[in-house]
PDB file of C-alpha atoms and ligand atoms in Angstrom:
ATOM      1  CA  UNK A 160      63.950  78.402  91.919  1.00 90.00           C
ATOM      2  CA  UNK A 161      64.434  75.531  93.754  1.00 97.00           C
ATOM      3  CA  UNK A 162      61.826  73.048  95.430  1.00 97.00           C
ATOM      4  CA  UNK A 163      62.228  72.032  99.069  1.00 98.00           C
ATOM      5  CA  UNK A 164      61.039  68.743  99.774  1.00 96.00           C
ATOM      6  CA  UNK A 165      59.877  66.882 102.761  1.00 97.00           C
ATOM      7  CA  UNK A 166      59.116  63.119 102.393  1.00 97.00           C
ATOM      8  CA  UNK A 167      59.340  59.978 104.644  1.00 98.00           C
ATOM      9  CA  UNK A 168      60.968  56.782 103.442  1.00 98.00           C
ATOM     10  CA  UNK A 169      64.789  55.319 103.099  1.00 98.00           C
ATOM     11  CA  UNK A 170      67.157  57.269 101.175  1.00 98.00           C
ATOM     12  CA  UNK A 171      68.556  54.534  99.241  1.00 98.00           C
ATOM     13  CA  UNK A 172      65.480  54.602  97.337  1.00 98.00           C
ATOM     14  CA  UNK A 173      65.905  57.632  96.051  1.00 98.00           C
ATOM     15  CA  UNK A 174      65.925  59.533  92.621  1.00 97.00           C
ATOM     16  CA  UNK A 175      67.466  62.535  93.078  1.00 98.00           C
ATOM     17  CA  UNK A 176      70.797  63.217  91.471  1.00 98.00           C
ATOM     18  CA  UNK A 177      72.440  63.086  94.850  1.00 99.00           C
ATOM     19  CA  UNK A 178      72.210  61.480  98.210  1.00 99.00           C
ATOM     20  CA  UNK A 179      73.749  62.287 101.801  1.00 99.00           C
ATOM     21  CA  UNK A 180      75.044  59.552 104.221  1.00 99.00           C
ATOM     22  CA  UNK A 181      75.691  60.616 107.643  1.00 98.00           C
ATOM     23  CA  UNK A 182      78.619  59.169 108.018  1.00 98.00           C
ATOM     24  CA  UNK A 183      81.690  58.577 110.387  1.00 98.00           C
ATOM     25  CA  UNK A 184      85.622  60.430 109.824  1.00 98.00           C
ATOM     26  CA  UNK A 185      86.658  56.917 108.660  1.00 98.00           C
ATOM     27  CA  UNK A 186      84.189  57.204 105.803  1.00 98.00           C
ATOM     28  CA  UNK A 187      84.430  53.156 106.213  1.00 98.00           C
ATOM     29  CA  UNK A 188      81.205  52.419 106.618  1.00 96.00           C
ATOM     30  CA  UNK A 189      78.845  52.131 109.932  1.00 97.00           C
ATOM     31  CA  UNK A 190      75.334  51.477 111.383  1.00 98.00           C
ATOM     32  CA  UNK A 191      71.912  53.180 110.554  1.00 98.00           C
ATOM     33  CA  UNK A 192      71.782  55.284 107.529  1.00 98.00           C
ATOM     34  CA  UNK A 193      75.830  54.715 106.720  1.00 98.00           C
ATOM     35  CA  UNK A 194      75.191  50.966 106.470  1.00 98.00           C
ATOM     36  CA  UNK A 195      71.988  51.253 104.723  1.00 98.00           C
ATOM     37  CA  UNK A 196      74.114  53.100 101.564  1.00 98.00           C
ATOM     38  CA  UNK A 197      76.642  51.060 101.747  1.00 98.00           C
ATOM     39  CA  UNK A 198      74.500  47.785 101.997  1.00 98.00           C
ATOM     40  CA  UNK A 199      72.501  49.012  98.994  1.00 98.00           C
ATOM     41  CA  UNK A 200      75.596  51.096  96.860  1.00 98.00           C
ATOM     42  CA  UNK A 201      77.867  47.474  97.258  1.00 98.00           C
ATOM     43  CA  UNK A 202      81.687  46.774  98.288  1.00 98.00           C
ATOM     44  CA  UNK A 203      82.906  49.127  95.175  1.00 98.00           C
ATOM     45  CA  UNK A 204      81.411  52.055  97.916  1.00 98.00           C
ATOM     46  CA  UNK A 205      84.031  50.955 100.270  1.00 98.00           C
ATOM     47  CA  UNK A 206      87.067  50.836  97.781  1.00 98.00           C
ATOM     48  CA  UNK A 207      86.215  54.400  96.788  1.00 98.00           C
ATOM     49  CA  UNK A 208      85.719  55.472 100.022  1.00 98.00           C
ATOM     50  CA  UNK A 209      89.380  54.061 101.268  1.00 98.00           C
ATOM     51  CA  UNK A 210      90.855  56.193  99.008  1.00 98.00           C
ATOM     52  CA  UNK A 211      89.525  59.569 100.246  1.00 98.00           C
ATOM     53  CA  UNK A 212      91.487  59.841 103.153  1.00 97.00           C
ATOM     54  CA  UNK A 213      88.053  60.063 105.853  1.00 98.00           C
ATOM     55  CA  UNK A 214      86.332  63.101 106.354  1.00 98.00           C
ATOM     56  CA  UNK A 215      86.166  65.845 109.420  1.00 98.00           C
ATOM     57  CA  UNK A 216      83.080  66.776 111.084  1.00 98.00           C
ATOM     58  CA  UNK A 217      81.027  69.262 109.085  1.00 98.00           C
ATOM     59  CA  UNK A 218      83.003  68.891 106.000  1.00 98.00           C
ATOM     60  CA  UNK A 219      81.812  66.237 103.242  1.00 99.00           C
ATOM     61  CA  UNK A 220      82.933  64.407 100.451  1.00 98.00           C
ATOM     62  CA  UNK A 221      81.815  63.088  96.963  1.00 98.00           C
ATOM     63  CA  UNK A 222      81.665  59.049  95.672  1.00 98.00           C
ATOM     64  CA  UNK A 223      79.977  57.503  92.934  1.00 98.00           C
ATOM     65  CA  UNK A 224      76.498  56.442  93.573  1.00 98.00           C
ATOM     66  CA  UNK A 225      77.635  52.654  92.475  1.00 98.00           C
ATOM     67  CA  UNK A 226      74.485  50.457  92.594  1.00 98.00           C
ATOM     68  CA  UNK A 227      71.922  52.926  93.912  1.00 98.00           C
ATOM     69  CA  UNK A 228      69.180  55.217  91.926  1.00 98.00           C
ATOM     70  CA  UNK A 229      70.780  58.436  92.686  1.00 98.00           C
ATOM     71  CA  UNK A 230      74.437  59.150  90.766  1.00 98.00           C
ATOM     72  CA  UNK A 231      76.569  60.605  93.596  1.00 98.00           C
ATOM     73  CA  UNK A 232      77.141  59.843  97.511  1.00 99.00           C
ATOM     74  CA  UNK A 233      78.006  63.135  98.964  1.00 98.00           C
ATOM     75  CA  UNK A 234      79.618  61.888 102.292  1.00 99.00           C
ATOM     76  CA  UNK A 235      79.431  64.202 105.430  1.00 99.00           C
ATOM     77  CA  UNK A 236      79.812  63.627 109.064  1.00 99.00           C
ATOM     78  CA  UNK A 237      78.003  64.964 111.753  1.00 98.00           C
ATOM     79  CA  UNK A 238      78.569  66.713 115.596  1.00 98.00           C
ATOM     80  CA  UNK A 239      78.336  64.085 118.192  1.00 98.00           C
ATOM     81  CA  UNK A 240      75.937  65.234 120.512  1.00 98.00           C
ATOM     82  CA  UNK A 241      77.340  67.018 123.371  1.00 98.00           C
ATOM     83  CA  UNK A 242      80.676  66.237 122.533  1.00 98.00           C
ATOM     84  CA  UNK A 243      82.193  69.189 120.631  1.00 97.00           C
ATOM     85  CA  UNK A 244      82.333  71.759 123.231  1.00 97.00           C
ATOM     86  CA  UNK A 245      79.421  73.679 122.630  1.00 97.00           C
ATOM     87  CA  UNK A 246      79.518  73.857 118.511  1.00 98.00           C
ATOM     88  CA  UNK A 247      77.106  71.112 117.651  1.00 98.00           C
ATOM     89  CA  UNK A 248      74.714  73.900 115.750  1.00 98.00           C
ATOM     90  CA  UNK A 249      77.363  75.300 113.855  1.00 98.00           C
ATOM     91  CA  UNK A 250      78.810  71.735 112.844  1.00 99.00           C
ATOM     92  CA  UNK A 251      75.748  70.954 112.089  1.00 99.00           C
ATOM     93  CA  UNK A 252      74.796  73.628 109.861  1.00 99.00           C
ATOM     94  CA  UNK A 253      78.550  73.536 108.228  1.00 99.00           C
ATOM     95  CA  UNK A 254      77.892  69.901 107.383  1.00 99.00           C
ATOM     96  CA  UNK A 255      74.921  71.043 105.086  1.00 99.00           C
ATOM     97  CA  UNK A 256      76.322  73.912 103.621  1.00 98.00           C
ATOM     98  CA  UNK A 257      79.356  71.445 103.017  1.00 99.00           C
ATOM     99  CA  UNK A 258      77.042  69.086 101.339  1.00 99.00           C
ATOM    100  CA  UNK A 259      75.057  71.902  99.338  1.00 99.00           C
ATOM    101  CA  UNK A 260      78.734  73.732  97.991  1.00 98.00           C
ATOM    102  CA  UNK A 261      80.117  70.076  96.879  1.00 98.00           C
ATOM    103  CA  UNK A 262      76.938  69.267  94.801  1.00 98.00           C
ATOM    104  CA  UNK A 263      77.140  72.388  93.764  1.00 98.00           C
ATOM    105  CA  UNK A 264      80.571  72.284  92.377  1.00 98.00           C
ATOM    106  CA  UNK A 265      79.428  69.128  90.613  1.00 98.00           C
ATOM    107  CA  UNK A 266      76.762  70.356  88.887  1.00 98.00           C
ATOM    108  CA  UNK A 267      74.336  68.096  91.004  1.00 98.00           C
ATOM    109  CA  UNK A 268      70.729  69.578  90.921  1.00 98.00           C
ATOM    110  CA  UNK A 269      68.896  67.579  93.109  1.00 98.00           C
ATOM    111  CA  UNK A 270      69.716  66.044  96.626  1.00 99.00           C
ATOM    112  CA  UNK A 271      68.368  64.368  98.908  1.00 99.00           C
ATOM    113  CA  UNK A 272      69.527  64.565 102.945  1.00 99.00           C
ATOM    114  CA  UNK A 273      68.888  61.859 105.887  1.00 99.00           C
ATOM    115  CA  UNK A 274      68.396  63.815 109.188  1.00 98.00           C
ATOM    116  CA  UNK A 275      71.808  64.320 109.826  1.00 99.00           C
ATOM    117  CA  UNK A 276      73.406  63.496 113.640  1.00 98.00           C
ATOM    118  CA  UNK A 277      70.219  62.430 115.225  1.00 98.00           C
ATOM    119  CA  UNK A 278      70.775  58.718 115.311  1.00 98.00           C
ATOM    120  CA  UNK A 279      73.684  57.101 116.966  1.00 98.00           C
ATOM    121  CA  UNK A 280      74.995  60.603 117.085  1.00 98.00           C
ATOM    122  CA  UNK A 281      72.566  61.114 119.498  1.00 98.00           C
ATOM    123  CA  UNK A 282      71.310  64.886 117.968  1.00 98.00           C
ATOM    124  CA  UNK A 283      67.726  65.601 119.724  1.00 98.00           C
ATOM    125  CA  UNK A 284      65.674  65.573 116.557  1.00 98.00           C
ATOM    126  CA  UNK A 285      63.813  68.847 117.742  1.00 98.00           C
ATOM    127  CA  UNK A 286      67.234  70.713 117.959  1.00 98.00           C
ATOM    128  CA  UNK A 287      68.718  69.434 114.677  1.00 98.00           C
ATOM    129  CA  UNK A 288      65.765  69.706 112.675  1.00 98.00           C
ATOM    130  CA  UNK A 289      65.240  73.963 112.772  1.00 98.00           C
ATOM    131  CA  UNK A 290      69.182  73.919 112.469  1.00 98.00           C
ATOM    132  CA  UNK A 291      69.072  71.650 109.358  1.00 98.00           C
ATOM    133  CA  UNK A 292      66.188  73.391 107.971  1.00 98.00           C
ATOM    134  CA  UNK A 293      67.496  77.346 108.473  1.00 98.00           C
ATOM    135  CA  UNK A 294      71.077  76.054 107.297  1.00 98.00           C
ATOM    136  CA  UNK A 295      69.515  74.890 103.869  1.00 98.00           C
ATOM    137  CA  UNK A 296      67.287  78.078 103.560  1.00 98.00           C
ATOM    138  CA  UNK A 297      70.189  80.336 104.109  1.00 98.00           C
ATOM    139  CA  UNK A 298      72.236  78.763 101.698  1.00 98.00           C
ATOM    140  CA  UNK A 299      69.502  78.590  98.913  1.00 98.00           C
ATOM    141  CA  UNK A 300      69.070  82.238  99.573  1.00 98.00           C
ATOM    142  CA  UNK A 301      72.342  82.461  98.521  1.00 98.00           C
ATOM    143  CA  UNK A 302      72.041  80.246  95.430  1.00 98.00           C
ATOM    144  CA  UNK A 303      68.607  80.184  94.739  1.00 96.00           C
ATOM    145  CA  UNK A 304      68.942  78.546  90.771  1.00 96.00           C
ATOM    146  CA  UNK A 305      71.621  76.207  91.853  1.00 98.00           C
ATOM    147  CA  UNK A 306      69.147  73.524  92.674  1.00 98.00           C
ATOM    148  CA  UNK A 307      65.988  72.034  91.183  1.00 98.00           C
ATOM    149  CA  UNK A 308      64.742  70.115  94.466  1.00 98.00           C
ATOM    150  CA  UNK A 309      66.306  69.753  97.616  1.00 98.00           C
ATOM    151  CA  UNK A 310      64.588  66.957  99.671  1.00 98.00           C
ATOM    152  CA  UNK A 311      64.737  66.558 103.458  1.00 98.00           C
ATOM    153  CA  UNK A 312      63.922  62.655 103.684  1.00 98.00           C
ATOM    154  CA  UNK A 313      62.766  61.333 106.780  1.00 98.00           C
ATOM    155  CA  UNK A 314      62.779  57.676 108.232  1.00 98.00           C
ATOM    156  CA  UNK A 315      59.769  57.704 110.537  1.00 98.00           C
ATOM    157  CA  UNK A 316      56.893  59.404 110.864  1.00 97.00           C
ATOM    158  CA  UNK A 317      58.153  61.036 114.006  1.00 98.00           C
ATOM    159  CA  UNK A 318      60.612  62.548 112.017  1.00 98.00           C
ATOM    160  CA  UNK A 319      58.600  63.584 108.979  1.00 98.00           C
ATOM    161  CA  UNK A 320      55.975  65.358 111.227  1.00 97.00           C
ATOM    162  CA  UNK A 321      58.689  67.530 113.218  1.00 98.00           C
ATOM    163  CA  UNK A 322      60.296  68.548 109.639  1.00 98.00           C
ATOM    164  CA  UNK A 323      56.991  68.854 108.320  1.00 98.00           C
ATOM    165  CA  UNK A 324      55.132  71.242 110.973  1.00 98.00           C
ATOM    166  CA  UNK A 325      58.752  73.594 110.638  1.00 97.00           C
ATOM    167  CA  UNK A 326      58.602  73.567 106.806  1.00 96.00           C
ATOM    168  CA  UNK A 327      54.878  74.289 107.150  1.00 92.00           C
ATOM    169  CA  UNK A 328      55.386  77.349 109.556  1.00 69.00           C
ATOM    170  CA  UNK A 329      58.602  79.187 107.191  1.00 56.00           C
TER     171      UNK A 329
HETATM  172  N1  AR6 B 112      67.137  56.172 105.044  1.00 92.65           N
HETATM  173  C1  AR6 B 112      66.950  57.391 105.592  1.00 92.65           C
HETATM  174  N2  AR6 B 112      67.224  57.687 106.884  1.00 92.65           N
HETATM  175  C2  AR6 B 112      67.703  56.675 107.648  1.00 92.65           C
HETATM  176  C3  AR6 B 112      67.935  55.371 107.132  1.00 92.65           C
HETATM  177  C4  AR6 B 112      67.628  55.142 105.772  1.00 92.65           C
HETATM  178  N3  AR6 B 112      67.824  53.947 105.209  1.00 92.65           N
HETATM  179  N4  AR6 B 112      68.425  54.603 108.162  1.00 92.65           N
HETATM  180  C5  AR6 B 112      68.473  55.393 109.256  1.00 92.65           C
HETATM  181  N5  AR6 B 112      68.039  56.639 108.950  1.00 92.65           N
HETATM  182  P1  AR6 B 112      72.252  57.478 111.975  1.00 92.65           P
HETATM  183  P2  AR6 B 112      74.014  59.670 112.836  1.00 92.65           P
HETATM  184  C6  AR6 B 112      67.922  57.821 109.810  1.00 92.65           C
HETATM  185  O1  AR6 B 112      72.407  56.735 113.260  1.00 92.65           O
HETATM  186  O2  AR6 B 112      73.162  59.931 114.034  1.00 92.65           O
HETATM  187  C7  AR6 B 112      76.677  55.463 111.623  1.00 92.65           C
HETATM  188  O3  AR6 B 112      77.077  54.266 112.188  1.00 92.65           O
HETATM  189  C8  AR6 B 112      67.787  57.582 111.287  1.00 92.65           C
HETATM  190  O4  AR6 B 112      66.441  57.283 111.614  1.00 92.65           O
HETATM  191  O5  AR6 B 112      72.237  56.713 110.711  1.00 92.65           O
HETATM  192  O6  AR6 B 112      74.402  60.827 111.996  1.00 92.65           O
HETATM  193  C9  AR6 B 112      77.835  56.252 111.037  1.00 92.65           C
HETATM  194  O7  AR6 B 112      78.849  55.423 110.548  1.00 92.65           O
HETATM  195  C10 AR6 B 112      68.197  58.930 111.856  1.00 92.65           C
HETATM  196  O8  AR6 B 112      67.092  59.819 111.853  1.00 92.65           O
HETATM  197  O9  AR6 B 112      73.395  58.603 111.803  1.00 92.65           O
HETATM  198  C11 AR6 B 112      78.296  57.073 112.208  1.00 92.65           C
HETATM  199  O10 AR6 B 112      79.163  56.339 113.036  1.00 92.65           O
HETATM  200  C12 AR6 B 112      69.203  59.442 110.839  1.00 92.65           C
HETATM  201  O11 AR6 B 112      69.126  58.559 109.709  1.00 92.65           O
HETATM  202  C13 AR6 B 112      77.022  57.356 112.960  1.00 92.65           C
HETATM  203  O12 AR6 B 112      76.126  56.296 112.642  1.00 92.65           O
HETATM  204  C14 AR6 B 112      70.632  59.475 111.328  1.00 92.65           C
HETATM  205  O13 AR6 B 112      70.898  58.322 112.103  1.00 92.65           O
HETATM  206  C15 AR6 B 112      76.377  58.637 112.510  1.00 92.65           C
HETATM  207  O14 AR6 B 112      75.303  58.920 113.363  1.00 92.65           O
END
């Protein structure tokens, strides 16, 4: 069975097995979250990452964790808002199914995701969060031993509450 988390703080500082960044298709490193991992992972990050090639929207790929807690960096990149002709949910929801079949495939049993899109991305936190949330139940319905904990981790409170009044309510 597997445990799904809510919590509020910065994802570098996690333990799980496995983080998400939200990421760009250059996989070279950004603002917000993406500079946050890279900041804390250090430059060996980027020389991985320049040898993947970048990443399409909804799809992900897998570095070494470097310097950080967690072991792995799944890499995924999300919708722009507004920008993909009407298929930001499904994007959306591909980019954590993405995530979830990589780890998977790795043998990863624990992850941790940043709320994916809705920073520079500009994703309206109360439209990504029921997507991100029903796109992770769906898939654990799917594969419900393939994970010990999957954690939703939220940078502000704002955040947390939203995630946590929809987790409350399923
Ligand atoms: N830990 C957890 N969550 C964080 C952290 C952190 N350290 N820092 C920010 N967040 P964003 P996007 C939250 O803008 O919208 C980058 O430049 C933040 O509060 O990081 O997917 C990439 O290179 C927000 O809720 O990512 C891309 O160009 C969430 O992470 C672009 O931004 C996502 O905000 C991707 O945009």
């Amino acid at each position: 069975m597997t445990k799904i988390i809510v919590a509020l703080g910065d994802i570098t500082h996690q333990n799980t097995e496995a983080i998400v960044n939200s990421a760009n298709p250059s996989l070279l490193g950004g603002g917000g979250v993406d500079g946050a991992i890279h900041a804390a992972a250090g430059p060996e990050l980027l020389e991985e990452c320049r040898k993947l090639g970048g990443c399409k929207t909804g799809e992900a790929k897998i570095t070494n964790g470097h310097k950080l807690p967690a072991d792995y960096i799944i890499h995924t990149v999300g919708p722009v808002y507004g920008m993909t002709s009407g298929h930001d949910g499904e994007l959306l929801t591909a980019c954590y199914r993405s995530c979830l079949d990589l780890a998977k495939d790795h043998l990863i049993r624990s992850i941790a995701f940043p709320s994916i899109s809705t920073g520079a991305y500009g994703y309206p936190i109360a439209k990504a969060a029921p997507i991100a949330i029903e796109a992770v139940l769906r898939w654990v319905k799917d594969h419900p031993d393939a994970f010990s904990e999957i954690r939703f981790l939220l940078h502000s409170t704002r955040d947390y509450d939203v995630y946590a009044k929809l987790l409350g309510e399923t």
